Tab-separated table of C-alpha atoms in Angstrom:
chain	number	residue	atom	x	y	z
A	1	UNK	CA	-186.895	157.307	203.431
A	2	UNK	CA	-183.771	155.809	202.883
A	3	UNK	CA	-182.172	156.257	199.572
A	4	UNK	CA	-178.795	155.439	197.526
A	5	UNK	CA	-176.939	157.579	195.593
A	6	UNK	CA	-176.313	155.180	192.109
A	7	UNK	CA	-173.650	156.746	191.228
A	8	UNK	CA	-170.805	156.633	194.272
A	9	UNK	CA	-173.263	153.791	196.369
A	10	UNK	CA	-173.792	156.314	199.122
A	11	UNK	CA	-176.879	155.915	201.459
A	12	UNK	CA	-178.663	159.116	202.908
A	13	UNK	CA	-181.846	159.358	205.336
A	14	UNK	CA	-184.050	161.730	204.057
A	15	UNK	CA	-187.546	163.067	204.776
A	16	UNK	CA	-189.807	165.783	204.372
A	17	UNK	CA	-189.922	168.723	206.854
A	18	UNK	CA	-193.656	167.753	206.706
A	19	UNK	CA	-193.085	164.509	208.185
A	20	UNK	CA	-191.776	165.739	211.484
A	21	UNK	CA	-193.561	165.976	214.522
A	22	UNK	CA	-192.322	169.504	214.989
A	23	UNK	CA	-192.992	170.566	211.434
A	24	UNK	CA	-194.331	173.584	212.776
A	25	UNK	CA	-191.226	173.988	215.048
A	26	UNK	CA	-187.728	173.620	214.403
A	27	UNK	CA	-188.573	171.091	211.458
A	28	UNK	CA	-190.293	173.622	209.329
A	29	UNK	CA	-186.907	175.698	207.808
A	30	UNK	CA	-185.641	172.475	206.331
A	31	UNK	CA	-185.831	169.359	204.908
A	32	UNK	CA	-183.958	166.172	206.604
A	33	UNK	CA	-181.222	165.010	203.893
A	34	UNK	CA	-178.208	163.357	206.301
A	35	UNK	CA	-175.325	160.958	204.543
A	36	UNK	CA	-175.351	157.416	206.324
A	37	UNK	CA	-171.953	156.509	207.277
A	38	UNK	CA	-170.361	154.049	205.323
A	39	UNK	CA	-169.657	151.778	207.526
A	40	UNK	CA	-173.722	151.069	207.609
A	41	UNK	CA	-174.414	150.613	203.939
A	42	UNK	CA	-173.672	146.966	203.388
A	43	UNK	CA	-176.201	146.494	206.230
A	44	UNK	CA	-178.731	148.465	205.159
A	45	UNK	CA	-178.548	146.429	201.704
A	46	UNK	CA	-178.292	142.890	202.769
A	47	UNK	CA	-181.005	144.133	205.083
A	48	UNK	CA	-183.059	145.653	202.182
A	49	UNK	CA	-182.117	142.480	199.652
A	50	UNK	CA	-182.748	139.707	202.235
A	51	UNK	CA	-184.676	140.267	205.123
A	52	UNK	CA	-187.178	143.347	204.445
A	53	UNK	CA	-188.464	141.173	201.636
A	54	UNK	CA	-189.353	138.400	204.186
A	55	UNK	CA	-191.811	140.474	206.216
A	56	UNK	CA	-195.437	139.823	205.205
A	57	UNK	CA	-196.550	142.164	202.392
A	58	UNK	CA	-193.345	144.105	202.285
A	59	UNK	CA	-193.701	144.941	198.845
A	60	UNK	CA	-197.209	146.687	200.273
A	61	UNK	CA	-195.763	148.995	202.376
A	62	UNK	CA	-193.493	152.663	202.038
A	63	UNK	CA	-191.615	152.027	205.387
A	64	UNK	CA	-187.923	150.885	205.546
A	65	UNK	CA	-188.077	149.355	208.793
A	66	UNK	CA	-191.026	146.792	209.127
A	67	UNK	CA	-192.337	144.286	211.996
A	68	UNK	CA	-194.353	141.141	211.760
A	69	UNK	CA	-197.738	142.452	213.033
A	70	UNK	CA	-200.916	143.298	210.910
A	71	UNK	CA	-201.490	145.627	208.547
A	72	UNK	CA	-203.421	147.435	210.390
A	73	UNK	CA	-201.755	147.679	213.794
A	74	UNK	CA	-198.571	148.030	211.914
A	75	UNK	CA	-198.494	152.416	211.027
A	76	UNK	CA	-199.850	153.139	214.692
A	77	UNK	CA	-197.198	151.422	216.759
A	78	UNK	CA	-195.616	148.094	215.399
A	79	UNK	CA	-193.090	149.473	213.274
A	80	UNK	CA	-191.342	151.932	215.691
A	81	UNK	CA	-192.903	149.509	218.847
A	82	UNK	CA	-190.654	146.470	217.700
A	83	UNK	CA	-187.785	148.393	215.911
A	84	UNK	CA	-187.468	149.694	219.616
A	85	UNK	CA	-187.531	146.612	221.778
A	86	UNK	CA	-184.511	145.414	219.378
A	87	UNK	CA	-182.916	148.570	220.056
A	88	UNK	CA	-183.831	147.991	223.499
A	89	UNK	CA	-182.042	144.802	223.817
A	90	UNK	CA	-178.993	145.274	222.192
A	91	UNK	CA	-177.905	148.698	224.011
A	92	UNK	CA	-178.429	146.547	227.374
A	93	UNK	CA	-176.613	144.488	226.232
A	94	UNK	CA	-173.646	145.960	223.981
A	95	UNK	CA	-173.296	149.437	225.595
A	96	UNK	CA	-171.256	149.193	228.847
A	97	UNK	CA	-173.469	149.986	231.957
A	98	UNK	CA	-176.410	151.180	229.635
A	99	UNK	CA	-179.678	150.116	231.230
A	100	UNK	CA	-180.889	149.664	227.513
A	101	UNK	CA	-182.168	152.484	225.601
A	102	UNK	CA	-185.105	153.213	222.751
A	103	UNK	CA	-183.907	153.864	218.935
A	104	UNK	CA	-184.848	157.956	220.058
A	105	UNK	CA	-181.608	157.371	222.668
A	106	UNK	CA	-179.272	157.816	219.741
A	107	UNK	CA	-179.965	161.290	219.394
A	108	UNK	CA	-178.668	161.881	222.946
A	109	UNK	CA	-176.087	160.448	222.281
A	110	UNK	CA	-175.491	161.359	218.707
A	111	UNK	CA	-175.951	165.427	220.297
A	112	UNK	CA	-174.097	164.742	223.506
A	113	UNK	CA	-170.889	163.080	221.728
A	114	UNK	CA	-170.766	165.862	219.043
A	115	UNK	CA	-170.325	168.747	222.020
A	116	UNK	CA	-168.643	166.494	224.229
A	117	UNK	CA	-165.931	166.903	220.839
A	118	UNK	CA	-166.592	170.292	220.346
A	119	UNK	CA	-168.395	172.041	223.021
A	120	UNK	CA	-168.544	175.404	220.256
A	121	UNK	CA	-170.651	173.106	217.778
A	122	UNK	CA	-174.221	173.895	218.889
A	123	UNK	CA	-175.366	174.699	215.284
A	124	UNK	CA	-173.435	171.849	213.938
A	125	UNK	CA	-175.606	169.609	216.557
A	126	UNK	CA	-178.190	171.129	215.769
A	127	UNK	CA	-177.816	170.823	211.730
A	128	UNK	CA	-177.362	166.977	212.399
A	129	UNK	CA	-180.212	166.837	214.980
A	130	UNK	CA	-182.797	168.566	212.681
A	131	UNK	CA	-183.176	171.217	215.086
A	132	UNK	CA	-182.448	174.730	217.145
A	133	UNK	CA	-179.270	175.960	218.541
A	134	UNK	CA	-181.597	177.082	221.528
A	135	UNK	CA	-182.874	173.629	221.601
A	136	UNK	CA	-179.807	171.088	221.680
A	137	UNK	CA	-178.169	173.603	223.926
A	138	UNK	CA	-181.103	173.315	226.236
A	139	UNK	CA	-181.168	169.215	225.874
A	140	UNK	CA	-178.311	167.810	224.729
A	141	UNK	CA	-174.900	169.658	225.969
A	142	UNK	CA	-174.342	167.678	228.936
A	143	UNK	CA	-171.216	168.433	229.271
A	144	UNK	CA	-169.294	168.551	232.619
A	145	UNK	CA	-166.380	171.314	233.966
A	146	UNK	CA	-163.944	168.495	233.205
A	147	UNK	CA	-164.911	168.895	229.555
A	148	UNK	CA	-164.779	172.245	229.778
A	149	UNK	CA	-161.028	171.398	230.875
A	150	UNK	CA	-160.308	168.908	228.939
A	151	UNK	CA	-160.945	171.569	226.391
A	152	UNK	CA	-158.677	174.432	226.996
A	153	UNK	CA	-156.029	171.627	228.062
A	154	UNK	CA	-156.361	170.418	224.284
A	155	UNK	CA	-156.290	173.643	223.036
A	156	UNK	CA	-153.143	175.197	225.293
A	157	UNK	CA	-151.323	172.545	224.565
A	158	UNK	CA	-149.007	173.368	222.095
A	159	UNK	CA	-148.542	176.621	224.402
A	160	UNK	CA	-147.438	174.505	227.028
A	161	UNK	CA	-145.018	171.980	224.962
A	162	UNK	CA	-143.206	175.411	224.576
A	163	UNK	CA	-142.630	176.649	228.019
């Protein structure tokens, strides 16, 4: 579900805890309500105004994201299926030495870049991710001994300025 906030414009993604996969798991404490950054929200309404309405019976169907196949085919796979090969393509070919990655690849690197700023921000992560501390720590800190460094360099800094 994507939804707009009427009175300041703002976009948020929100769904049920029942929705998720892991609705039983980390999913079940919580329901997903996250702000879309602002920067998006002209493009998710020229994409809502102009091309969603395009796709055959649009005004049929709950999702936000829609393909071209049938009906029928369209809840088991061709929603997320071609939403993915778009992805697909444009990581390949926008993100520098990426081999081209599904839509699911942001969260890696939506979990990744948030401890790579903050390596102390596993809850954080895990807020934004929709999931465990135990969890992101487990899948998503990637983070190397020169981040560690790069760290405590950022943090001593103003200790070394002074000697």
């Amino acid at each position: 579900v994507c939804s707009s906030d009427l009175n300041n414009g703002a976009w948020f993604i929100r769904f049920d805890k029942s929705e998720f996969k892991n609705c039983k798991g980390a999913a079940r404490h919580r329901d997903y309500d996250m702000p879309v950054a602002e920067s998006a929200w002209a493009d998710i309404e020229r994409y809502l105004k102009i091309y969603r309405p395009m796709f055959p019976r649009a005004n049929e169907l709950n999702f936000v994201f829609l393909s071209a196949l049938d009906k029928e085919t369209e809840h088991q796979s061709g929603v997320w299926k071609s939403l993915n090969r778009r992805v697909f393509t444009l990581t390949k070919k926008y993100l520098w030495r990426c081999p081209g990655t599904a839509a699911h690849g942001f969260r890696y690197i939506f979990g990744t870049s948030i401890l790579k700023s903050n390596p102390d921000a596993i809850k954080l992560a895990a807020l934004a991710l929709h999931d465990e501390p135990e969890t992101v720590e487990a899948h998503y800190a990637h983070l190397r001994t020169q981040d560690g460094a790069a760290g405590v360099h950022k943090l001593l800094a103003s200790a070394y300025q002074r000697m």
